[in-house]
Amino acid sequence: VVGWDAQVVSAIPEGGYGAITVRRGGHTFRFNAQAERALPAGTEVHVTGVLSPTAVTVAATYDVLP
């Protein structure tokens, strides 16, 4: 999953978990996600790492304005 593009569906708080969805090959996958900074729902993200089979780390695809 590292390198896949996704969208935040449940806001990711700073230091906590939110949720993302990834669409690949006609399937939708949902993962818990952490980020270095808080990201609101709807943010386009890029998966940067795997924490567990159900959790990943992400970074915003584009800079999010504060």
Coordinates of C-alpha atoms in Angstrom, one line a residue:
V1 CA 0.0 0.0 0.0
V2 CA 3.0 2.3 0.4
G3 CA 2.8 4.8 -2.5
W4 CA -1.0 4.6 -3.0
D5 CA -3.1 7.7 -3.1
A6 CA -6.1 7.8 -0.7
Q7 CA -8.6 10.2 0.9
V8 CA -9.2 11.0 4.5
V9 CA -12.8 9.9 5.5
S10 CA -12.5 10.4 9.3
A11 CA -10.4 13.4 10.3
I12 CA -6.9 12.5 11.6
P13 CA -6.1 14.4 14.8
E14 CA -2.5 15.3 15.7
G15 CA -1.0 12.3 17.6
G16 CA -4.1 10.1 17.0
Y17 CA -5.8 8.0 14.4
G18 CA -8.3 8.7 11.7
A19 CA -9.4 6.7 8.7
I20 CA -8.6 6.7 5.0
T21 CA -10.0 5.0 1.9
V22 CA -8.1 3.7 -1.0
R23 CA -9.6 2.7 -4.3
R24 CA -7.7 0.1 -6.3
G25 CA -8.8 -2.3 -9.0
G26 CA -12.5 -1.6 -8.5
H27 CA -12.2 -2.3 -4.7
T28 CA -12.4 0.1 -1.8
F29 CA -10.0 -0.5 1.1
R30 CA -10.3 1.3 4.5
F31 CA -7.3 1.8 6.9
N32 CA -6.7 3.5 10.2
A33 CA -4.2 6.3 9.6
Q34 CA -1.8 8.5 11.4
A35 CA -0.1 11.7 10.1
E36 CA 2.5 14.1 11.4
R37 CA -0.1 16.9 11.6
A38 CA -3.9 17.0 11.9
L39 CA -5.7 16.4 8.5
P40 CA -9.4 17.1 8.0
A41 CA -11.8 14.7 6.3
G42 CA -11.7 15.1 2.5
T43 CA -7.9 15.7 2.3
E44 CA -6.1 13.8 -0.5
V45 CA -3.2 11.9 1.0
H46 CA -0.3 9.6 0.0
V47 CA 0.4 6.4 2.0
T48 CA 4.0 6.7 3.4
G49 CA 4.3 3.7 5.7
V50 CA 2.6 0.6 7.2
L51 CA 2.1 0.4 11.0
S52 CA 0.1 -2.9 11.1
P53 CA -2.2 -4.8 8.8
T54 CA -4.9 -2.3 9.4
A55 CA -3.0 1.0 10.0
V56 CA -0.8 3.2 7.9
T57 CA 1.0 6.5 8.0
V58 CA 0.0 9.2 5.5
A59 CA 1.1 12.7 4.3
A60 CA -1.1 15.2 2.6
T61 CA -0.7 15.2 -1.2
Y62 CA -0.9 19.0 -1.3
D63 CA -0.1 21.4 1.5
V64 CA -3.1 22.0 3.7
L65 CA -3.6 25.6 4.8
P66 CA -3.9 26.1 8.6

